[in-house]
Amino acid sequence: MKVDLLLGLQWGDEGKGKIVDVLTKNYAIIARFQGGPNAGHTLIFENQKHVLHTIPSGIFHKGAKNVVGNGVVIDPVILKRELANLENHNIDYRKVLYISRKAHLILPTHRLLDAASEALKGKLKIGSTLKGIGPTYMDKTGRNGLRIGDLELDNWKDKFNALTNKHLNLLNFYNIDLQYDLEELKNEFFEAVTLLKSLTFIDSETYLYEALKDKQSILAEGAQGSMLDIDFGTYPFVTSSTTTAAGACTGLGISPHTIGDVYGIFKAYVTRVGSGPFPTELFDNDGKTMGKVGCEFGATTGRPRRCGWLDLVALKYAVRINGATQLTMMKADVLSGFKTIKACTSYMYKGKEISNLPYSINDADITPVYTEFKGWQADLTKMTSANELPENLLSYIKFIEHFVGVPVKIVSVGPDRKQTIVR
Ligand code: GDP
Ligand code: IMO
Ligand code: MG
């Protein structure tokens, strides 16, 4: 048995949650491998919308097991809210949700440090979701972090207090005016930890190894997107984890030999939330239309997402880094009605035409070179089979497949679970 991977190929919010939910019927286990509550994965079915931040997107399917891997960072307070939503929908999560002992905890002071770091950066801020992601991964690699498994130790609160005090010293050093009530934050944290401790903690690397031996199928769910990867994204405007395929190995403890299919997800256009370069960003009515029709607001922060044409130079790069074996195109329905569709096929960079991502992606140095396509007018949202898709959309897809060298096997034509066409 192999572990299939599903991950975003752009700057996040490609629609990973929806597609994991659609694919869960084919898998016994869904395992999140990195990121934390900076993620917002939206699932829509039976006229209800759910947004998951920490919990894998297989949770609404009876029988599927959901693993939060060691590569994930967990904020117990946010997890508690997610669990309350599951309870409201009668999901018996205790039997199907397992948390890795080696996953790291986000402390309230990690969130404060995130805010202080952003405030200090001023105009150069990352546009972090302020969920404490960066500081938590810094403590992980700095070998100071508090892990889920620590909660099983008698002295975990001593560790918590020591780390909190260290953070308070750092905050003093930063000398930023932050308003907070530490006691209130701690109480909220401790209350949420009580609920967290009632869940099943596992050695997830061993659990997944045994599951594979047992011939159980596993889908690894990524968060964020390849262009937000700590190494290969638009550094420093990235997140703090490995969002690309390699992250599944370190974030779950599975060997590279076990990886099967790599599903790469991309939008028919591009969005980005937060700061950082975005060569194909649009500031005109086309961009506004994408934002409006696509309801492009962050699922975690509510911030408007920046919109632009599909960047095939960046997409090809992401396909290569991940070894994507098949692609899913999301939100083609949002482009219905555009007379002309554009896709960036090379960059003019410092006076030269290039077809690879340069080391430093600085918007001022890059002018996208576009290929134009005829748009399609039909409403796609009610279509259910590939042969209903308009000819012009199929030409657009064919061009993309040829450009990146990987087939588009799924086309999503609306936010609902049912609005999914398999080719
Ligand atoms: P994720 O973080 O990758 O899971 O994506 P998000 O949930 O943050 O953002 C994707 C948004 O697009 C959500 O609001 C989805 O409900 C919506 N969505 C997903 N697929 C489609 C689609 O094919 N068409 C339209 N119109 N909306 C979609
Ligand atoms: P999903 O899983 C889109 C962005 C933030 C910011 C940068 C760093 O829903 O696709 P962080 O809080 O990680 O320190 O923020 O990364 N970002 C996302 N953008 N989708 C996400 O997750 C994101 N998670 C982080 O906006 O620019
Ligand atoms: Mg999202």
GROMACS .gro file of C-alpha atoms and ligand atoms in nm:
model
  479
    1MET     CA    1   0.000   0.000   0.000
    2LYS     CA    2   0.110   0.356  -0.074
    3VAL     CA    3   0.042   0.692   0.082
    4ASP     CA    4  -0.112   0.937  -0.165
    5LEU     CA    5  -0.046   1.306  -0.109
    6LEU     CA    6  -0.273   1.599  -0.173
    7LEU     CA    7  -0.125   1.946  -0.164
    8GLY     CA    8  -0.169   2.302  -0.288
    9LEU     CA    9   0.047   2.421  -0.579
   10GLN     CA   10  -0.003   2.796  -0.539
   11TRP     CA   11  -0.017   3.031  -0.236
   12GLY     CA   12  -0.276   2.830  -0.041
   13ASP     CA   13  -0.657   2.824  -0.046
   14GLU     CA   14  -0.664   2.622  -0.367
   15GLY     CA   15  -0.955   2.412  -0.237
   16LYS     CA   16  -0.763   2.131  -0.065
   17GLY     CA   17  -1.031   2.079   0.201
   18LYS     CA   18  -1.303   2.026  -0.058
   19ILE     CA   19  -1.104   1.772  -0.258
   20VAL     CA   20  -0.983   1.578   0.047
   21ASP     CA   21  -1.348   1.551   0.149
   22VAL     CA   22  -1.440   1.429  -0.201
   23LEU     CA   23  -1.157   1.171  -0.206
   24THR     CA   24  -1.200   1.042   0.150
   25LYS     CA   25  -1.437   0.768   0.035
   26ASN     CA   26  -1.134   0.600  -0.127
   27TYR     CA   27  -0.918   0.601   0.189
   28ALA     CA   28  -0.912   0.446   0.535
   29ILE     CA   29  -0.697   0.720   0.690
   30ILE     CA   30  -0.657   1.093   0.626
   31ALA     CA   31  -0.341   1.241   0.779
   32ARG     CA   32  -0.251   1.613   0.805
   33PHE     CA   33   0.125   1.656   0.787
   34GLN     CA   34   0.216   2.022   0.849
   35GLY     CA   35   0.090   2.369   0.928
   36GLY     CA   36  -0.158   2.449   1.196
   37PRO     CA   37  -0.453   2.680   1.251
   38ASN     CA   38  -0.316   2.922   0.991
   39ALA     CA   39  -0.496   2.683   0.754
   40GLY     CA   40  -0.865   2.718   0.679
   41HIS     CA   41  -1.005   2.427   0.480
   42THR     CA   42  -1.363   2.474   0.362
   43LEU     CA   43  -1.602   2.184   0.305
   44ILE     CA   44  -1.954   2.234   0.174
   45PHE     CA   45  -2.214   1.959   0.155
   46GLU     CA   46  -2.585   1.925   0.232
   47ASN     CA   47  -2.613   2.305   0.227
   48GLN     CA   48  -2.373   2.339   0.518
   49LYS     CA   49  -2.032   2.496   0.529
   50HIS     CA   50  -1.756   2.376   0.762
   51VAL     CA   51  -1.412   2.531   0.804
   52LEU     CA   52  -1.139   2.309   0.948
   53HIS     CA   53  -0.810   2.448   1.078
   54THR     CA   54  -0.631   2.160   1.251
   55ILE     CA   55  -0.855   1.860   1.195
   56PRO     CA   56  -0.808   1.661   0.873
   57SER     CA   57  -1.078   1.708   0.610
   58GLY     CA   58  -1.189   1.344   0.623
   59ILE     CA   59  -1.364   1.392   0.956
   60PHE     CA   60  -1.718   1.407   0.816
   61HIS     CA   61  -1.699   1.059   0.662
   62LYS     CA   62  -1.810   0.771   0.879
   63GLY     CA   63  -1.536   0.515   0.926
   64ALA     CA   64  -1.238   0.720   0.806
   65LYS     CA   65  -0.965   0.767   1.065
   66ASN     CA   66  -0.812   1.114   1.091
   67VAL     CA   67  -0.455   1.163   1.207
   68VAL     CA   68  -0.297   1.494   1.305
   69GLY     CA   69   0.069   1.423   1.231
   70ASN     CA   70   0.388   1.521   1.414
   71GLY     CA   71   0.456   1.797   1.160
   72VAL     CA   72   0.144   1.990   1.264
   73VAL     CA   73   0.140   2.262   1.531
   74ILE     CA   74  -0.170   2.260   1.748
   75ASP     CA   75  -0.343   2.541   1.933
   76PRO     CA   76  -0.569   2.366   2.188
   77VAL     CA   77  -0.796   2.672   2.205
   78ILE     CA   78  -0.868   2.668   1.832
   79LEU     CA   79  -0.895   2.288   1.829
   80LYS     CA   80  -1.156   2.310   2.104
   81ARG     CA   81  -1.370   2.538   1.884
   82GLU     CA   82  -1.337   2.300   1.590
   83LEU     CA   83  -1.442   2.007   1.808
   84ALA     CA   84  -1.747   2.201   1.931
   85ASN     CA   85  -1.858   2.244   1.568
   86LEU     CA   86  -1.819   1.868   1.514
   87GLU     CA   87  -2.029   1.799   1.823
   88ASN     CA   88  -2.302   2.028   1.686
   89HIS     CA   89  -2.312   1.802   1.383
   90ASN     CA   90  -2.313   1.479   1.584
   91ILE     CA   91  -1.969   1.369   1.468
   92ASP     CA   92  -1.833   1.117   1.715
   93TYR     CA   93  -1.475   1.239   1.676
   94ARG     CA   94  -1.330   1.058   1.977
   95LYS     CA   95  -1.333   0.727   1.790
   96VAL     CA   96  -1.176   0.858   1.470
   97LEU     CA   97  -0.943   1.148   1.554
   98TYR     CA   98  -0.587   1.067   1.663
   99ILE     CA   99  -0.317   1.317   1.757
  100SER     CA  100   0.055   1.256   1.723
  101ARG     CA  101   0.248   1.278   2.050
  102LYS     CA  102   0.527   1.448   1.859
  103ALA     CA  103   0.314   1.738   1.733
  104HIS     CA  104   0.408   2.071   1.893
  105LEU     CA  105   0.178   2.295   2.094
  106ILE     CA  106   0.110   2.659   2.019
  107LEU     CA  107   0.116   2.850   2.348
  108PRO     CA  108  -0.075   3.176   2.398
  109THR     CA  109   0.260   3.356   2.413
  110HIS     CA  110   0.354   3.215   2.070
  111ARG     CA  111   0.061   3.416   1.933
  112LEU     CA  112   0.184   3.727   2.115
  113LEU     CA  113   0.535   3.678   1.975
  114ASP     CA  114   0.388   3.644   1.626
  115ALA     CA  115   0.207   3.977   1.669
  116ALA     CA  116   0.518   4.146   1.812
  117SER     CA  117   0.739   4.017   1.531
  118GLU     CA  118   0.495   4.144   1.268
  119ALA     CA  119   0.463   4.483   1.439
  120LEU     CA  120   0.842   4.517   1.445
  121LYS     CA  121   0.866   4.441   1.074
  122GLY     CA  122   0.631   4.730   0.993
  123LYS     CA  123   0.583   4.763   0.617
  124LEU     CA  124   0.789   4.447   0.559
  125LYS     CA  125   0.552   4.231   0.763
  126ILE     CA  126   0.478   3.881   0.632
  127GLY     CA  127   0.103   3.925   0.671
  128SER     CA  128   0.100   3.627   0.908
  129THR     CA  129  -0.234   3.488   1.020
  130LEU     CA  130  -0.115   3.575   1.375
  131LYS     CA  131  -0.184   3.221   1.495
  132GLY     CA  132   0.165   3.182   1.642
  133ILE     CA  133   0.288   2.954   1.364
  134GLY     CA  134   0.636   3.104   1.309
  135PRO     CA  135   0.731   3.128   1.679
  136THR     CA  136   0.608   2.771   1.744
  137TYR     CA  137   0.816   2.622   1.462
  138MET     CA  138   1.110   2.836   1.583
  139ASP     CA  139   1.080   2.678   1.927
  140LYS     CA  140   1.056   2.335   1.763
  141THR     CA  141   1.377   2.375   1.564
  142GLY     CA  142   1.536   2.565   1.855
  143ARG     CA  143   1.462   2.257   2.068
  144ASN     CA  144   1.252   2.442   2.322
  145GLY     CA  145   0.902   2.333   2.220
  146LEU     CA  146   0.625   2.173   2.421
  147ARG     CA  147   0.480   1.863   2.256
  148ILE     CA  148   0.149   1.682   2.281
  149GLY     CA  149   0.327   1.388   2.446
  150ASP     CA  150   0.450   1.622   2.722
  151LEU     CA  151   0.089   1.662   2.835
  152GLU     CA  152   0.109   1.302   2.960
  153LEU     CA  153   0.392   1.397   3.198
  154ASP     CA  154   0.325   1.512   3.554
  155ASN     CA  155   0.548   1.816   3.517
  156TRP     CA  156   0.410   1.951   3.189
  157LYS     CA  157   0.290   2.271   3.354
  158ASP     CA  158   0.646   2.342   3.473
  159LYS     CA  159   0.761   2.312   3.114
  160PHE     CA  160   0.474   2.534   3.003
  161ASN     CA  161   0.561   2.799   3.262
  162ALA     CA  162   0.931   2.792   3.177
  163LEU     CA  163   0.859   2.842   2.808
  164THR     CA  164   0.598   3.110   2.878
  165ASN     CA  165   0.846   3.301   3.096
  166LYS     CA  166   1.105   3.282   2.824
  167HIS     CA  167   0.852   3.427   2.582
  168LEU     CA  168   0.761   3.707   2.825
  169ASN     CA  169   1.129   3.804   2.845
  170LEU     CA  170   1.145   3.809   2.467
  171LEU     CA  171   0.833   4.026   2.452
  172ASN     CA  172   0.995   4.268   2.699
  173PHE     CA  173   1.297   4.280   2.476
  174TYR     CA  174   1.078   4.354   2.171
  175ASN     CA  175   0.920   4.638   2.371
  176ILE     CA  176   0.604   4.652   2.156
  177ASP     CA  177   0.281   4.784   2.300
  178LEU     CA  178   0.064   4.469   2.310
  179GLN     CA  179  -0.253   4.453   2.516
  180TYR     CA  180  -0.320   4.115   2.674
  181ASP     CA  181  -0.438   3.951   2.994
  182LEU     CA  182  -0.194   3.665   3.056
  183GLU     CA  183  -0.403   3.501   3.328
  184GLU     CA  184  -0.707   3.494   3.101
  185LEU     CA  185  -0.501   3.350   2.816
  186LYS     CA  186  -0.353   3.083   3.042
  187ASN     CA  187  -0.693   2.984   3.183
  188GLU     CA  188  -0.837   2.953   2.833
  189PHE     CA  189  -0.536   2.739   2.735
  190PHE     CA  190  -0.557   2.508   3.037
  191GLU     CA  191  -0.930   2.458   2.986
  192ALA     CA  192  -0.872   2.365   2.622
  193VAL     CA  193  -0.586   2.130   2.719
  194THR     CA  194  -0.828   1.940   2.944
  195LEU     CA  195  -1.041   1.862   2.638
  196LEU     CA  196  -0.733   1.789   2.426
  197LYS     CA  197  -0.611   1.537   2.685
  198SER     CA  198  -0.936   1.344   2.648
  199LEU     CA  199  -0.846   1.265   2.285
  200THR     CA  200  -0.638   0.968   2.173
  201PHE     CA  201  -0.266   1.042   2.149
  202ILE     CA  202  -0.064   0.810   1.928
  203ASP     CA  203   0.288   0.752   1.804
  204SER     CA  204   0.165   0.836   1.459
  205GLU     CA  205   0.475   0.716   1.271
  206THR     CA  206   0.426   0.368   1.420
  207TYR     CA  207   0.049   0.383   1.369
  208LEU     CA  208   0.089   0.469   1.001
  209TYR     CA  209   0.360   0.206   0.951
  210GLU     CA  210   0.131  -0.062   1.093
  211ALA     CA  211  -0.162   0.068   0.889
  212LEU     CA  212   0.041   0.038   0.568
  213LYS     CA  213   0.149  -0.313   0.662
  214ASP     CA  214  -0.219  -0.385   0.718
  215LYS     CA  215  -0.293  -0.265   0.362
  216GLN     CA  216  -0.494   0.035   0.474
  217SER     CA  217  -0.506   0.322   0.226
  218ILE     CA  218  -0.378   0.661   0.342
  219LEU     CA  219  -0.423   1.012   0.203
  220ALA     CA  220  -0.185   1.276   0.338
  221GLU     CA  221  -0.342   1.624   0.348
  222GLY     CA  222  -0.123   1.930   0.304
  223ALA     CA  223  -0.192   2.280   0.422
  224GLN     CA  224  -0.091   2.614   0.268
  225GLY     CA  225   0.068   2.585  -0.078
  226SER     CA  226   0.401   2.520  -0.246
  227MET     CA  227   0.474   2.890  -0.299
  228LEU     CA  228   0.447   2.936   0.080
  229ASP     CA  229   0.702   2.658   0.145
  230ILE     CA  230   0.980   2.757   0.387
  231ASP     CA  231   1.251   2.660   0.135
  232PHE     CA  232   1.094   2.686  -0.209
  233GLY     CA  233   0.830   2.956  -0.160
  234THR     CA  234   0.865   3.330  -0.203
  235TYR     CA  235   1.093   3.364   0.102
  236PRO     CA  236   1.066   3.544   0.341
  237PHE     CA  237   0.696   3.584   0.257
  238VAL     CA  238   0.619   3.220   0.334
  239THR     CA  239   0.497   3.007   0.621
  240SER     CA  240   0.733   2.820   0.855
  241SER     CA  241   0.682   2.460   0.742
  242THR     CA  242   0.758   2.236   0.446
  243THR     CA  243   0.436   2.255   0.249
  244THR     CA  244   0.576   2.052  -0.043
  245ALA     CA  245   0.573   1.673  -0.086
  246ALA     CA  246   0.886   1.617   0.124
  247GLY     CA  247   0.694   1.760   0.421
  248ALA     CA  248   0.471   1.453   0.422
  249CYS     CA  249   0.770   1.231   0.501
  250THR     CA  250   0.897   1.444   0.790
  251GLY     CA  251   0.549   1.542   0.905
  252LEU     CA  252   0.418   1.188   0.928
  253GLY     CA  253   0.728   0.973   0.962
  254ILE     CA  254   0.670   0.783   0.639
  255SER     CA  255   0.948   0.682   0.403
  256PRO     CA  256   0.978   0.831   0.051
  257HIS     CA  257   0.931   0.476  -0.085
  258THR     CA  258   0.575   0.472   0.045
  259ILE     CA  259   0.457   0.775  -0.153
  260GLY     CA  260   0.212   0.689  -0.431
  261ASP     CA  261   0.013   0.948  -0.621
  262VAL     CA  262   0.073   1.317  -0.562
  263TYR     CA  263  -0.244   1.517  -0.626
  264GLY     CA  264  -0.157   1.879  -0.699
  265ILE     CA  265  -0.441   2.127  -0.658
  266PHE     CA  266  -0.453   2.465  -0.832
  267LYS     CA  267  -0.708   2.735  -0.902
  268ALA     CA  268  -0.785   2.828  -1.265
  269TYR     CA  269  -0.649   3.169  -1.161
  270VAL     CA  270  -0.432   3.262  -0.860
  271THR     CA  271  -0.499   3.410  -0.519
  272ARG     CA  272  -0.271   3.512  -0.239
  273VAL     CA  273  -0.350   3.646   0.107
  274GLY     CA  274  -0.095   3.840   0.311
  275SER     CA  275   0.214   4.019   0.182
  276GLY     CA  276   0.475   3.912  -0.072
  277PRO     CA  277   0.540   3.903  -0.444
  278PHE     CA  278   0.266   3.799  -0.684
  279PRO     CA  279   0.376   3.861  -1.044
  280THR     CA  280   0.033   3.812  -1.208
  281GLU     CA  281  -0.168   4.010  -0.951
  282LEU     CA  282  -0.447   4.219  -1.103
  283PHE     CA  283  -0.554   4.558  -0.974
  284ASP     CA  284  -0.821   4.610  -1.240
  285ASN     CA  285  -1.182   4.504  -1.284
  286ASP     CA  286  -1.082   4.150  -1.388
  287GLY     CA  287  -0.915   4.100  -1.049
  288LYS     CA  288  -1.214   4.251  -0.872
  289THR     CA  289  -1.449   4.017  -1.062
  290MET     CA  290  -1.243   3.710  -0.960
  291GLY     CA  291  -1.253   3.823  -0.596
  292LYS     CA  292  -1.625   3.890  -0.604
  293VAL     CA  293  -1.744   3.586  -0.801
  294GLY     CA  294  -1.493   3.358  -0.627
  295CYS     CA  295  -1.584   3.493  -0.279
  296GLU     CA  296  -1.213   3.535  -0.221
  297PHE     CA  297  -1.190   3.606   0.150
  298GLY     CA  298  -0.955   3.417   0.383
  299ALA     CA  299  -1.124   3.123   0.559
  300THR     CA  300  -0.910   3.185   0.870
  301THR     CA  301  -0.871   3.562   0.888
  302GLY     CA  302  -1.150   3.695   0.664
  303ARG     CA  303  -0.896   3.914   0.481
  304PRO     CA  304  -0.967   3.978   0.110
  305ARG     CA  305  -0.747   3.760  -0.110
  306ARG     CA  306  -0.540   3.924  -0.382
  307CYS     CA  307  -0.635   3.783  -0.726
  308GLY     CA  308  -0.457   3.743  -1.059
  309TRP     CA  309  -0.418   3.535  -1.374
  310LEU     CA  310  -0.282   3.182  -1.363
  311ASP     CA  311   0.099   3.182  -1.333
  312LEU     CA  312   0.217   2.878  -1.529
  313VAL     CA  313   0.586   2.950  -1.459
  314ALA     CA  314   0.518   2.915  -1.085
  315LEU     CA  315   0.279   2.622  -1.139
  316LYS     CA  316   0.534   2.426  -1.340
  317TYR     CA  317   0.793   2.490  -1.069
  318ALA     CA  318   0.553   2.360  -0.801
  319VAL     CA  319   0.463   2.054  -1.010
  320ARG     CA  320   0.834   1.967  -1.037
  321ILE     CA  321   0.921   2.024  -0.671
  322ASN     CA  322   0.633   1.801  -0.563
  323GLY     CA  323   0.652   1.540  -0.836
  324ALA     CA  324   0.278   1.586  -0.890
  325THR     CA  325   0.134   1.287  -1.075
  326GLN     CA  326  -0.207   1.439  -1.144
  327LEU     CA  327  -0.373   1.777  -1.113
  328THR     CA  328  -0.705   1.912  -0.996
  329MET     CA  329  -0.826   2.242  -1.136
  330MET     CA  330  -1.046   2.439  -0.899
  331LYS     CA  331  -1.288   2.726  -0.951
  332ALA     CA  332  -1.303   2.720  -1.333
  333ASP     CA  333  -1.666   2.832  -1.280
  334VAL     CA  334  -1.541   3.167  -1.146
  335LEU     CA  335  -1.389   3.250  -1.486
  336SER     CA  336  -1.718   3.191  -1.676
  337GLY     CA  337  -1.814   3.512  -1.854
  338PHE     CA  338  -1.462   3.643  -1.913
  339LYS     CA  339  -1.419   3.720  -2.284
  340THR     CA  340  -1.047   3.650  -2.269
  341ILE     CA  341  -0.852   3.440  -2.018
  342LYS     CA  342  -0.480   3.492  -1.970
  343ALA     CA  343  -0.205   3.269  -1.834
  344CYS     CA  344   0.152   3.377  -1.768
  345THR     CA  345   0.391   3.157  -1.967
  346SER     CA  346   0.721   3.342  -1.907
  347TYR     CA  347   0.858   3.644  -1.725
  348MET     CA  348   1.048   3.945  -1.852
  349TYR     CA  349   1.311   3.968  -1.578
  350LYS     CA  350   1.562   4.252  -1.575
  351GLY     CA  351   1.525   4.287  -1.952
  352LYS     CA  352   1.546   3.914  -2.036
  353GLU     CA  353   1.270   3.661  -2.102
  354ILE     CA  354   1.296   3.371  -1.857
  355SER     CA  355   1.084   3.060  -1.804
  356ASN     CA  356   1.204   2.961  -1.455
  357LEU     CA  357   1.147   3.129  -1.121
  358PRO     CA  358   1.437   3.365  -1.042
  359TYR     CA  359   1.607   3.349  -0.699
  360SER     CA  360   1.451   3.672  -0.592
  361ILE     CA  361   1.093   3.718  -0.701
  362ASN     CA  362   1.051   4.088  -0.669
  363ASP     CA  363   0.740   4.222  -0.841
  364ALA     CA  364   0.926   4.535  -0.952
  365ASP     CA  365   1.174   4.324  -1.155
  366ILE     CA  366   0.917   4.097  -1.320
  367THR     CA  367   0.671   4.160  -1.600
  368PRO     CA  368   0.458   3.857  -1.681
  369VAL     CA  369   0.433   3.752  -2.045
  370TYR     CA  370   0.083   3.622  -2.114
  371THR     CA  371  -0.073   3.375  -2.354
  372GLU     CA  372  -0.437   3.454  -2.425
  373PHE     CA  373  -0.726   3.210  -2.449
  374LYS     CA  374  -1.087   3.250  -2.557
  375GLY     CA  375  -1.313   3.255  -2.253
  376TRP     CA  376  -1.629   3.053  -2.207
  377GLN     CA  377  -1.970   3.191  -2.123
  378ALA     CA  378  -2.154   2.883  -1.995
  379ASP     CA  379  -2.243   2.840  -1.630
  380LEU     CA  380  -2.038   2.537  -1.521
  381THR     CA  381  -2.186   2.496  -1.176
  382LYS     CA  382  -2.461   2.254  -1.277
  383MET     CA  383  -2.242   2.040  -1.502
  384THR     CA  384  -2.175   1.687  -1.388
  385SER     CA  385  -1.969   1.525  -1.659
  386ALA     CA  386  -1.654   1.609  -1.852
  387ASN     CA  387  -1.825   1.606  -2.191
  388GLU     CA  388  -2.048   1.898  -2.086
  389LEU     CA  389  -1.747   2.125  -2.028
  390PRO     CA  390  -1.718   2.405  -2.288
  391GLU     CA  391  -1.467   2.364  -2.569
  392ASN     CA  392  -1.275   2.679  -2.473
  393LEU     CA  393  -1.227   2.555  -2.116
  394LEU     CA  394  -1.104   2.221  -2.248
  395SER     CA  395  -0.851   2.403  -2.469
  396TYR     CA  396  -0.732   2.601  -2.167
  397ILE     CA  397  -0.691   2.278  -1.968
  398LYS     CA  398  -0.512   2.106  -2.256
  399PHE     CA  399  -0.266   2.393  -2.280
  400ILE     CA  400  -0.194   2.374  -1.906
  401GLU     CA  401  -0.146   1.996  -1.918
  402HIS     CA  402   0.098   2.033  -2.204
  403PHE     CA  403   0.284   2.321  -2.036
  404VAL     CA  404   0.339   2.146  -1.702
  405GLY     CA  405   0.345   1.789  -1.834
  406VAL     CA  406   0.086   1.642  -1.596
  407PRO     CA  407  -0.283   1.558  -1.664
  408VAL     CA  408  -0.574   1.744  -1.505
  409LYS     CA  409  -0.791   1.459  -1.378
  410ILE     CA  410  -1.046   1.651  -1.169
  411VAL     CA  411  -1.223   1.978  -1.252
  412SER     CA  412  -1.409   2.147  -0.968
  413VAL     CA  413  -1.703   2.361  -1.082
  414GLY     CA  414  -1.841   2.490  -0.754
  415PRO     CA  415  -1.777   2.480  -0.379
  416ASP     CA  416  -2.011   2.189  -0.305
  417ARG     CA  417  -1.882   1.834  -0.269
  418LYS     CA  418  -2.107   1.736  -0.560
  419GLN     CA  419  -1.974   2.001  -0.798
  420THR     CA  420  -1.675   1.789  -0.893
  421ILE     CA  421  -1.607   1.641  -1.236
  422VAL     CA  422  -1.366   1.350  -1.278
  423ARG     CA  423  -1.215   1.326  -1.626
  424GDP     P1  424  -0.811   2.531   0.113
  424GDP     O1  425  -0.744   2.610   0.219
  424GDP     O2  426  -0.716   2.489   0.005
  424GDP     O3  427  -0.889   2.414   0.166
  424GDP     O4  428  -0.916   2.630   0.043
  424GDP     P2  429  -1.014   2.732   0.119
  424GDP     O5  430  -1.124   2.657   0.181
  424GDP     O6  431  -0.938   2.825   0.206
  424GDP     O7  432  -1.061   2.821  -0.004
  424GDP     C1  433  -1.127   2.767  -0.113
  424GDP     C2  434  -1.261   2.843  -0.129
  424GDP     O8  435  -1.314   2.816  -0.256
  424GDP     C3  436  -1.365   2.796  -0.031
  424GDP     O9  437  -1.450   2.905  -0.001
  424GDP     C4  438  -1.440   2.688  -0.107
  424GDP    O10  439  -1.573   2.671  -0.061
  424GDP     C5  440  -1.438   2.745  -0.246
  424GDP     N1  441  -1.434   2.649  -0.356
  424GDP     C6  442  -1.368   2.531  -0.363
  424GDP     N2  443  -1.378   2.478  -0.486
  424GDP     C7  444  -1.452   2.564  -0.559
  424GDP     C8  445  -1.497   2.567  -0.696
  424GDP    O11  446  -1.467   2.479  -0.778
  424GDP     N3  447  -1.572   2.674  -0.734
  424GDP     C9  448  -1.606   2.774  -0.649
  424GDP     N4  449  -1.679   2.875  -0.695
  424GDP     N5  450  -1.565   2.774  -0.520
  424GDP    C10  451  -1.489   2.672  -0.476
  425IMO     P1  452  -0.457   2.696   0.371
  425IMO     O1  453  -0.417   2.563   0.428
  425IMO     C1  454  -0.339   3.094   0.239
  425IMO     C2  455  -0.007   3.285   0.453
  425IMO     C3  456  -0.037   3.406   0.537
  425IMO     C4  457   0.094   3.479   0.529
  425IMO     C5  458   0.196   3.366   0.529
  425IMO     C6  459   0.255   3.335   0.667
  425IMO     O2  460  -0.594   2.740   0.410
  425IMO     O3  461  -0.432   2.702   0.225
  425IMO     P2  462   0.165   3.224   0.890
  425IMO     O4  463   0.043   3.250   0.971
  425IMO     O5  464   0.175   3.085   0.839
  425IMO     O6  465   0.290   3.267   0.959
  425IMO     O7  466   0.150   3.321   0.761
  425IMO     O8  467   0.128   3.253   0.481
  425IMO     N1  468  -0.088   3.164   0.485
  425IMO     C7  469  -0.186   3.118   0.408
  425IMO     N2  470  -0.240   3.168   0.295
  425IMO     N3  471  -0.382   2.976   0.288
  425IMO     C8  472  -0.329   2.924   0.400
  425IMO     O9  473  -0.359   2.800   0.445
  425IMO     C9  474  -0.227   2.998   0.468
  425IMO     N4  475  -0.156   2.977   0.581
  425IMO    C10  476  -0.070   3.079   0.589
  425IMO    O10  477  -0.144   3.481   0.484
  425IMO    O11  478   0.104   3.545   0.405
  426MG      MG  479  -0.763   2.794   0.315
   0.00000   0.00000   0.00000
